[in-house]
PDB file of C-alpha atoms in Angstrom:
ATOM      1  CA  MET B  10      85.198  35.692  99.283  1.00 37.00           C
ATOM      2  CA  ILE B  11      88.668  34.885  98.499  1.00 43.00           C
ATOM      3  CA  ASN B  12      89.754  37.526  96.044  1.00 43.00           C
ATOM      4  CA  SER B  13      93.845  37.257  95.780  1.00 45.00           C
ATOM      5  CA  PHE B  14      96.210  34.162  94.469  1.00 47.00           C
ATOM      6  CA  ASP B  15      98.005  34.716  97.550  1.00 48.00           C
ATOM      7  CA  ALA B  16      94.634  33.640  99.479  1.00 51.00           C
ATOM      8  CA  TYR B  17      95.522  29.842  98.409  1.00 58.00           C
ATOM      9  CA  LYS B  18      97.468  27.928  97.088  1.00 70.00           C
ATOM     10  CA  GLY B  19      97.733  23.984  95.636  1.00 93.00           C
ATOM     11  CA  LEU B  20      99.459  22.368  92.271  1.00 97.00           C
ATOM     12  CA  ILE B  21      97.246  21.680  90.257  1.00 98.00           C
ATOM     13  CA  SER B  22      97.508  18.363  87.781  1.00 98.00           C
ATOM     14  CA  ILE B  23      96.121  18.775  84.455  1.00 98.00           C
ATOM     15  CA  VAL B  24      95.530  15.478  82.593  1.00 98.00           C
ATOM     16  CA  VAL B  25      95.777  15.261  78.327  1.00 98.00           C
ATOM     17  CA  PRO B  26      94.860  11.982  76.552  1.00 98.00           C
ATOM     18  CA  VAL B  27      96.657  12.102  73.723  1.00 98.00           C
ATOM     19  CA  TYR B  28      95.825  10.394  69.934  1.00 97.00           C
ATOM     20  CA  ASN B  29      97.250  11.875  66.544  1.00 97.00           C
ATOM     21  CA  ALA B  30      96.462  15.493  68.025  1.00 97.00           C
ATOM     22  CA  ALA B  31      99.718  17.557  66.060  1.00 97.00           C
ATOM     23  CA  ALA B  32      97.403  19.786  64.893  1.00 95.00           C
ATOM     24  CA  PHE B  33      95.782  20.782  67.756  1.00 96.00           C
ATOM     25  CA  LEU B  34      98.359  20.357  70.166  1.00 97.00           C
ATOM     26  CA  LYS B  35     100.117  23.988  70.392  1.00 97.00           C
ATOM     27  CA  GLU B  36      97.503  25.402  70.996  1.00 97.00           C
ATOM     28  CA  THR B  37      95.741  23.344  73.557  1.00 98.00           C
ATOM     29  CA  ILE B  38      99.112  23.976  75.202  1.00 98.00           C
ATOM     30  CA  ALA B  39      99.179  27.525  74.974  1.00 98.00           C
ATOM     31  CA  CYS B  40      95.703  27.922  76.365  1.00 98.00           C
ATOM     32  CA  VAL B  41      97.485  26.063  79.580  1.00 98.00           C
ATOM     33  CA  GLN B  42     100.437  28.722  79.937  1.00 98.00           C
ATOM     34  CA  ALA B  43      98.676  31.133  79.317  1.00 98.00           C
ATOM     35  CA  GLN B  44      96.924  30.872  82.487  1.00 98.00           C
ATOM     36  CA  ARG B  45      96.380  33.644  85.252  1.00 97.00           C
ATOM     37  CA  TYR B  46      97.154  30.606  87.524  1.00 97.00           C
ATOM     38  CA  SER B  47     100.868  29.442  87.059  1.00 96.00           C
ATOM     39  CA  ASP B  48     101.233  26.853  89.913  1.00 97.00           C
ATOM     40  CA  TRP B  49     100.357  23.855  87.911  1.00 98.00           C
ATOM     41  CA  GLU B  50     101.591  20.576  85.764  1.00 98.00           C
ATOM     42  CA  LEU B  51     100.563  19.584  82.416  1.00 98.00           C
ATOM     43  CA  LEU B  52     100.799  16.115  81.744  1.00 98.00           C
ATOM     44  CA  LEU B  53     100.138  14.334  77.968  1.00 98.00           C
ATOM     45  CA  VAL B  54      99.808  10.873  78.123  1.00 98.00           C
ATOM     46  CA  ASP B  55     100.520   9.734  74.057  1.00 98.00           C
ATOM     47  CA  ASP B  56      98.418   6.441  73.328  1.00 98.00           C
ATOM     48  CA  CYS B  57     101.160   5.678  70.847  1.00 97.00           C
ATOM     49  CA  SER B  58     100.461   8.227  68.309  1.00 97.00           C
ATOM     50  CA  LYS B  59     100.875   7.746  64.786  1.00 97.00           C
ATOM     51  CA  ASP B  60     101.769  11.442  63.587  1.00 96.00           C
ATOM     52  CA  ASN B  61     104.140  14.263  65.053  1.00 97.00           C
ATOM     53  CA  SER B  62     102.185  14.749  68.760  1.00 98.00           C
ATOM     54  CA  CYS B  63     105.118  13.611  70.728  1.00 98.00           C
ATOM     55  CA  ASP B  64     107.478  15.634  69.086  1.00 98.00           C
ATOM     56  CA  VAL B  65     104.928  18.829  70.040  1.00 98.00           C
ATOM     57  CA  ILE B  66     104.915  17.683  73.473  1.00 98.00           C
ATOM     58  CA  LEU B  67     108.778  17.920  73.918  1.00 98.00           C
ATOM     59  CA  ASN B  68     109.363  20.747  72.023  1.00 97.00           C
ATOM     60  CA  ALA B  69     106.951  22.255  74.616  1.00 98.00           C
ATOM     61  CA  ALA B  70     108.781  20.714  77.352  1.00 98.00           C
ATOM     62  CA  LYS B  71     111.793  21.625  76.861  1.00 97.00           C
ATOM     63  CA  LEU B  72     111.015  25.596  77.221  1.00 97.00           C
ATOM     64  CA  ASP B  73     108.324  25.044  80.241  1.00 98.00           C
ATOM     65  CA  GLN B  74     109.389  22.308  82.675  1.00 97.00           C
ATOM     66  CA  ARG B  75     105.991  22.185  83.871  1.00 98.00           C
ATOM     67  CA  VAL B  76     104.427  20.086  80.969  1.00 98.00           C
ATOM     68  CA  ARG B  77     105.722  16.438  80.673  1.00 98.00           C
ATOM     69  CA  LEU B  78     105.126  13.531  77.989  1.00 98.00           C
ATOM     70  CA  ILE B  79     104.262  10.436  79.340  1.00 98.00           C
ATOM     71  CA  ARG B  80     103.913   7.760  77.078  1.00 98.00           C
ATOM     72  CA  GLN B  81     101.687   4.790  76.452  1.00 97.00           C
ATOM     73  CA  GLU B  82     103.640   1.267  75.643  1.00 95.00           C
ATOM     74  CA  LYS B  83     101.183   0.253  73.722  1.00 96.00           C
ATOM     75  CA  ASN B  84      97.726   2.060  72.593  1.00 96.00           C
ATOM     76  CA  GLN B  85      94.617   1.690  75.167  1.00 96.00           C
ATOM     77  CA  GLY B  86      92.298   3.894  74.657  1.00 96.00           C
ATOM     78  CA  THR B  87      90.873   7.447  75.759  1.00 97.00           C
ATOM     79  CA  ALA B  88      90.903   5.931  79.681  1.00 97.00           C
ATOM     80  CA  ALA B  89      93.662   4.571  80.221  1.00 98.00           C
ATOM     81  CA  ALA B  90      95.023   7.406  78.909  1.00 98.00           C
ATOM     82  CA  ARG B  91      93.585   9.354  81.293  1.00 98.00           C
ATOM     83  CA  ASN B  92      94.283   7.013  84.128  1.00 98.00           C
ATOM     84  CA  ARG B  93      97.976   7.015  83.465  1.00 98.00           C
ATOM     85  CA  GLY B  94      97.803  11.016  83.841  1.00 98.00           C
ATOM     86  CA  ILE B  95      96.078  10.257  87.226  1.00 98.00           C
ATOM     87  CA  LEU B  96      98.355   8.009  88.726  1.00 97.00           C
ATOM     88  CA  GLU B  97     101.356  10.171  87.776  1.00 97.00           C
ATOM     89  CA  ALA B  98      99.804  13.339  89.044  1.00 98.00           C
ATOM     90  CA  ARG B  99     101.381  15.071  91.967  1.00 97.00           C
ATOM     91  CA  GLY B 100      98.441  17.739  92.517  1.00 98.00           C
ATOM     92  CA  ARG B 101      96.507  18.280  94.893  1.00 97.00           C
ATOM     93  CA  PHE B 102      93.755  19.486  92.362  1.00 98.00           C
ATOM     94  CA  LEU B 103      93.063  17.317  89.343  1.00 98.00           C
ATOM     95  CA  CYS B 104      91.454  18.522  85.664  1.00 98.00           C
ATOM     96  CA  PHE B 105      91.245  17.142  82.731  1.00 98.00           C
ATOM     97  CA  LEU B 106      91.509  19.137  78.872  1.00 98.00           C
ATOM     98  CA  ASP B 107      90.964  17.066  75.709  1.00 97.00           C
ATOM     99  CA  ALA B 108      94.054  17.310  73.344  1.00 97.00           C
ATOM    100  CA  ASP B 109      91.329  19.974  70.815  1.00 96.00           C
ATOM    101  CA  ASP B 110      89.850  22.072  73.884  1.00 97.00           C
ATOM    102  CA  LEU B 111      90.722  25.192  74.949  1.00 98.00           C
ATOM    103  CA  TRP B 112      90.843  27.158  78.281  1.00 98.00           C
ATOM    104  CA  GLU B 113      89.765  30.853  78.856  1.00 98.00           C
ATOM    105  CA  THR B 114      92.920  32.511  80.548  1.00 98.00           C
ATOM    106  CA  ASP B 115      90.984  32.422  83.379  1.00 98.00           C
ATOM    107  CA  LYS B 116      89.653  29.113  83.954  1.00 98.00           C
ATOM    108  CA  LEU B 117      91.996  27.312  86.180  1.00 98.00           C
ATOM    109  CA  ASP B 118      91.594  30.461  89.085  1.00 97.00           C
ATOM    110  CA  GLN B 119      88.233  31.044  88.556  1.00 98.00           C
ATOM    111  CA  GLU B 120      87.057  27.232  88.872  1.00 98.00           C
ATOM    112  CA  LEU B 121      89.786  26.684  92.295  1.00 98.00           C
ATOM    113  CA  MET B 122      88.243  30.047  93.888  1.00 97.00           C
ATOM    114  CA  PHE B 123      84.767  28.619  93.392  1.00 98.00           C
ATOM    115  CA  LEU B 124      86.014  25.035  94.367  1.00 98.00           C
ATOM    116  CA  LEU B 125      87.140  26.445  97.798  1.00 97.00           C
ATOM    117  CA  GLU B 126      84.578  28.972  98.449  1.00 97.00           C
ATOM    118  CA  LYS B 127      82.191  26.122  98.250  1.00 97.00           C
ATOM    119  CA  GLY B 128      83.971  23.665 100.249  1.00 97.00           C
ATOM    120  CA  ALA B 129      83.602  21.142  97.078  1.00 98.00           C
ATOM    121  CA  SER B 130      85.206  18.123  96.237  1.00 98.00           C
ATOM    122  CA  PHE B 131      83.859  18.230  92.392  1.00 98.00           C
ATOM    123  CA  VAL B 132      82.920  21.396  89.968  1.00 98.00           C
ATOM    124  CA  PHE B 133      82.439  21.672  86.256  1.00 98.00           C
ATOM    125  CA  THR B 134      81.826  24.992  84.615  1.00 98.00           C
ATOM    126  CA  GLY B 135      79.713  26.106  81.492  1.00 97.00           C
ATOM    127  CA  TYR B 136      81.204  26.119  78.151  1.00 97.00           C
ATOM    128  CA  GLU B 137      80.535  26.884  74.785  1.00 96.00           C
ATOM    129  CA  PHE B 138      80.513  24.585  71.346  1.00 93.00           C
ATOM    130  CA  ALA B 139      83.636  25.304  68.697  1.00 93.00           C
ATOM    131  CA  ASP B 140      84.107  25.203  65.152  1.00 91.00           C
ATOM    132  CA  GLU B 141      87.666  22.894  63.791  1.00 89.00           C
ATOM    133  CA  ASN B 142      89.665  26.179  64.477  1.00 87.00           C
ATOM    134  CA  GLY B 143      88.736  26.641  67.854  1.00 89.00           C
ATOM    135  CA  ILE B 144      86.279  29.659  66.871  1.00 88.00           C
ATOM    136  CA  GLY B 145      82.888  29.996  68.984  1.00 87.00           C
ATOM    137  CA  PHE B 146      80.000  29.208  67.863  1.00 87.00           C
ATOM    138  CA  GLY B 147      77.478  31.369  70.188  1.00 87.00           C
ATOM    139  CA  ARG B 148      75.940  28.307  72.132  1.00 86.00           C
ATOM    140  CA  ILE B 149      76.961  28.126  75.359  1.00 93.00           C
ATOM    141  CA  VAL B 150      76.146  25.542  77.707  1.00 94.00           C
ATOM    142  CA  HIS B 151      74.839  26.906  81.069  1.00 94.00           C
ATOM    143  CA  VAL B 152      75.309  24.361  83.798  1.00 96.00           C
ATOM    144  CA  PRO B 153      73.007  24.165  87.313  1.00 96.00           C
ATOM    145  CA  GLN B 154      74.322  25.689  90.775  1.00 97.00           C
ATOM    146  CA  THR B 155      74.434  22.004  91.936  1.00 98.00           C
ATOM    147  CA  ILE B 156      73.902  18.509  90.885  1.00 98.00           C
ATOM    148  CA  THR B 157      73.042  15.153  92.147  1.00 97.00           C
ATOM    149  CA  TYR B 158      73.550  11.583  91.000  1.00 97.00           C
ATOM    150  CA  LYS B 159      69.978  11.307  90.678  1.00 95.00           C
ATOM    151  CA  GLN B 160      69.981  14.343  88.542  1.00 95.00           C
ATOM    152  CA  ALA B 161      72.739  13.395  86.559  1.00 96.00           C
ATOM    153  CA  LEU B 162      71.307  10.677  85.120  1.00 95.00           C
ATOM    154  CA  LYS B 163      68.958  12.734  83.588  1.00 92.00           C
ATOM    155  CA  ASN B 164      70.985  15.625  82.059  1.00 88.00           C
ATOM    156  CA  THR B 165      75.114  14.917  81.283  1.00 86.00           C
ATOM    157  CA  THR B 166      76.120  18.451  81.100  1.00 91.00           C
ATOM    158  CA  ILE B 167      79.345  17.701  83.130  1.00 96.00           C
ATOM    159  CA  PHE B 168      81.971  18.399  80.415  1.00 96.00           C
ATOM    160  CA  THR B 169      84.838  16.390  80.879  1.00 97.00           C
ATOM    161  CA  SER B 170      87.519  19.270  80.024  1.00 98.00           C
ATOM    162  CA  THR B 171      85.536  21.887  82.576  1.00 98.00           C
ATOM    163  CA  VAL B 172      86.026  19.722  85.737  1.00 98.00           C
ATOM    164  CA  MET B 173      88.297  20.405  88.851  1.00 98.00           C
ATOM    165  CA  ILE B 174      88.302  17.625  91.977  1.00 98.00           C
ATOM    166  CA  ASP B 175      89.813  18.132  94.974  1.00 98.00           C
ATOM    167  CA  ARG B 176      91.899  14.932  95.322  1.00 98.00           C
ATOM    168  CA  SER B 177      92.479  15.434  99.356  1.00 97.00           C
ATOM    169  CA  LEU B 178      88.516  14.627  99.156  1.00 98.00           C
ATOM    170  CA  ILE B 179      88.210  12.288  96.496  1.00 98.00           C
ATOM    171  CA  PRO B 180      90.442   9.263  96.681  1.00 97.00           C
ATOM    172  CA  ASP B 181      92.210   8.661  92.944  1.00 98.00           C
ATOM    173  CA  GLU B 182      90.235   5.035  93.375  1.00 97.00           C
ATOM    174  CA  ASP B 183      87.031   6.917  92.897  1.00 98.00           C
ATOM    175  CA  ILE B 184      88.608   9.472  89.769  1.00 98.00           C
ATOM    176  CA  VAL B 185      90.252   6.297  88.045  1.00 98.00           C
ATOM    177  CA  MET B 186      87.883   5.417  84.504  1.00 97.00           C
ATOM    178  CA  PRO B 187      86.135   2.140  83.990  1.00 96.00           C
ATOM    179  CA  GLN B 188      87.154   1.203  80.321  1.00 93.00           C
ATOM    180  CA  ILE B 189      83.814   1.952  78.379  1.00 92.00           C
ATOM    181  CA  ALA B 190      82.474   4.086  76.067  1.00 89.00           C
ATOM    182  CA  SER B 191      81.375   7.202  78.048  1.00 92.00           C
ATOM    183  CA  GLU B 192      83.907   6.635  80.826  1.00 95.00           C
ATOM    184  CA  ASP B 193      83.819  10.365  81.960  1.00 96.00           C
ATOM    185  CA  THR B 194      79.897  10.093  82.569  1.00 96.00           C
ATOM    186  CA  ALA B 195      80.418   6.936  84.079  1.00 96.00           C
ATOM    187  CA  THR B 196      83.144   8.525  86.538  1.00 98.00           C
ATOM    188  CA  TRP B 197      81.265  11.471  87.545  1.00 98.00           C
ATOM    189  CA  TRP B 198      78.149   9.584  88.314  1.00 97.00           C
ATOM    190  CA  ARG B 199      79.857   7.409  90.433  1.00 97.00           C
ATOM    191  CA  ILE B 200      81.589  10.237  92.022  1.00 98.00           C
ATOM    192  CA  LEU B 201      78.370  12.268  93.129  1.00 98.00           C
ATOM    193  CA  LYS B 202      76.969   8.850  93.998  1.00 97.00           C
ATOM    194  CA  LYS B 203      79.504   8.249  97.001  1.00 97.00           C
ATOM    195  CA  HIS B 204      80.839  11.886  97.961  1.00 97.00           C
ATOM    196  CA  GLY B 205      77.323  13.994  97.418  1.00 95.00           C
ATOM    197  CA  LYS B 206      76.675  16.925  94.741  1.00 96.00           C
ATOM    198  CA  GLY B 207      78.797  18.702  92.581  1.00 98.00           C
ATOM    199  CA  TYR B 208      78.802  22.340  92.072  1.00 98.00           C
ATOM    200  CA  GLY B 209      78.281  24.106  88.607  1.00 98.00           C
ATOM    201  CA  LEU B 210      80.038  27.201  87.792  1.00 98.00           C
ATOM    202  CA  ASP B 211      78.014  29.154  85.246  1.00 98.00           C
ATOM    203  CA  GLN B 212      80.558  30.612  83.807  1.00 97.00           C
ATOM    204  CA  ASN B 213      82.233  30.222  79.954  1.00 97.00           C
ATOM    205  CA  LEU B 214      85.352  29.062  80.625  1.00 98.00           C
ATOM    206  CA  VAL B 215      85.997  26.467  78.372  1.00 98.00           C
ATOM    207  CA  LYS B 216      85.604  25.566  74.042  1.00 97.00           C
ATOM    208  CA  TYR B 217      84.427  22.669  72.978  1.00 95.00           C
ATOM    209  CA  ARG B 218      85.581  21.577  69.794  1.00 91.00           C
ATOM    210  CA  ARG B 219      83.355  19.855  67.697  1.00 81.00           C
ATOM    211  CA  SER B 220      83.926  18.708  63.809  1.00 63.00           C
ATOM    212  CA  ALA B 221      82.409  15.743  61.914  1.00 50.00           C
ATOM    213  CA  ALA B 222      84.697  13.126  63.127  1.00 51.00           C
ATOM    214  CA  THR B 223      84.384  13.890  66.589  1.00 49.00           C
ATOM    215  CA  LEU B 224      82.689  10.569  68.038  1.00 40.00           C
ATOM    216  CA  SER B 225      79.933  12.643  70.693  1.00 46.00           C
ATOM    217  CA  SER B 226      78.904  14.024  67.022  1.00 50.00           C
ATOM    218  CA  ASN B 227      77.454  10.984  65.959  1.00 67.00           C
ATOM    219  CA  LYS B 228      74.158  11.358  67.868  1.00 71.00           C
ATOM    220  CA  ALA B 229      73.503   7.215  67.116  1.00 75.00           C
ATOM    221  CA  VAL B 230      76.336   6.741  68.873  1.00 81.00           C
ATOM    222  CA  ALA B 231      75.577   9.051  71.392  1.00 83.00           C
ATOM    223  CA  VAL B 232      72.899   7.459  71.921  1.00 87.00           C
ATOM    224  CA  LYS B 233      74.009   3.718  72.058  1.00 87.00           C
ATOM    225  CA  ARG B 234      76.185   4.662  74.658  1.00 88.00           C
ATOM    226  CA  ILE B 235      74.186   6.279  76.836  1.00 91.00           C
ATOM    227  CA  TRP B 236      72.079   3.659  77.192  1.00 91.00           C
ATOM    228  CA  ASN B 237      74.669   1.057  77.799  1.00 90.00           C
ATOM    229  CA  LEU B 238      75.821   3.289  80.867  1.00 92.00           C
ATOM    230  CA  TYR B 239      72.025   3.148  82.090  1.00 90.00           C
ATOM    231  CA  ARG B 240      71.555  -0.825  81.379  1.00 90.00           C
ATOM    232  CA  ARG B 241      74.829  -2.205  82.078  1.00 91.00           C
ATOM    233  CA  GLN B 242      76.992   0.283  83.877  1.00 90.00           C
ATOM    234  CA  GLU B 243      74.299   1.800  86.642  1.00 91.00           C
ATOM    235  CA  GLY B 244      71.973  -1.276  86.518  1.00 93.00           C
ATOM    236  CA  LEU B 245      68.633   0.616  85.422  1.00 92.00           C
ATOM    237  CA  SER B 246      65.466  -0.947  84.883  1.00 94.00           C
ATOM    238  CA  LEU B 247      64.202  -0.810  81.513  1.00 94.00           C
ATOM    239  CA  TRP B 248      61.678   1.854  82.666  1.00 92.00           C
ATOM    240  CA  LYS B 249      64.032   3.863  84.717  1.00 92.00           C
ATOM    241  CA  SER B 250      66.341   3.731  81.486  1.00 91.00           C
ATOM    242  CA  PHE B 251      63.773   4.768  79.116  1.00 90.00           C
ATOM    243  CA  TYR B 252      62.543   7.232  81.721  1.00 90.00           C
ATOM    244  CA  CYS B 253      66.432   8.859  82.223  1.00 87.00           C
ATOM    245  CA  MET B 254      66.721   8.486  78.319  1.00 89.00           C
ATOM    246  CA  GLY B 255      64.405  10.863  77.692  1.00 89.00           C
ATOM    247  CA  PHE B 256      65.289  13.445  79.736  1.00 86.00           C
ATOM    248  CA  TRP B 257      68.978  13.353  78.862  1.00 83.00           C
ATOM    249  CA  ALA B 258      67.720  13.511  74.824  1.00 83.00           C
ATOM    250  CA  VAL B 259      65.473  17.029  75.256  1.00 81.00           C
ATOM    251  CA  ARG B 260      68.705  18.564  77.331  1.00 75.00           C
ATOM    252  CA  ALA B 261      71.146  17.272  74.936  1.00 73.00           C
ATOM    253  CA  VAL B 262      69.011  18.888  72.084  1.00 65.00           C
ATOM    254  CA  CYS B 263      68.814  21.560  73.571  1.00 66.00           C
ATOM    255  CA  ARG B 264      72.292  22.310  74.483  1.00 62.00           C
ATOM    256  CA  ARG B 265      73.040  22.182  70.904  1.00 58.00           C
ATOM    257  CA  ILE B 266      70.333  24.741  69.474  1.00 54.00           C
TER     258      ILE B 266
END
C-alpha cells in the first residue's frame, strides 16, 4: 500500500478547455492549487473567449508558474482545445478538468495512489452533481471497480473531470479526441478497446456543475449524441445500438435521481 507522497513522484498535467468561462475560472484554478499533491501543471487552453477569461488566467499565472495560458488562434471547439493541451503537456500523468467543475483537495493524490497500486493505465472516480454555485445536490454517482469496452458501451459513467491517464502506458495518439459530439466518451471507448479495462475509484472527488445552459442537460441532445456514437463512431448494428441504448438510458436516469 502506497501511503506517502515520497513513495511516488511524477508531474501531472491537467488540461482545461476554456471558452467564456471567466465566471468560474478563479474557483476552478483555486481548487487545483489547493490539491495536496503539488507536482502538477495546469494547462488552460482558451478557445478564443469573448469575455475576460484570459485575463483571469494570466493573473493566476503571474502568481503561480504552474498555471499556463495557451491560446488557440481560432475557435475550434472543446475537442481541439483538449488536444492542444495534450500536445503541450509535459507530465507522465494526464488529467482533464472542465472549466466549471471542481475537485476535492485530495483528488490528485488519491487517484494517483490508486492508479499506481492497481498498475493501471486509465482510472476514473465517482462524482457529485452540483449547482451553478458549486454546491453539491447530494446526488453522488458511484462507479464500478472495473469497466471494459463492452460494459462502457452500456454505461457511460466515466466523467471527463474524473479521469487520470498514465501516458507511459497509453500513447497520446490514443488519447487525442475526435472532432465529434461526445468526443470524450468516444475517446474512453477507444482506450478501453485498445488497452483493456479501466479502474474506478468509488470516491466522490469531483463536483460536476450543471445548469440549464449545460449541453448535457438537454436530454434530446444527449440521446442523439450517444446514438451517433453507436452507429457512426463504433459502427454498431441497429439492433446492437438499441440494446446498448436501453441500458444507457436506464443508467443515465439512475445517475440523476
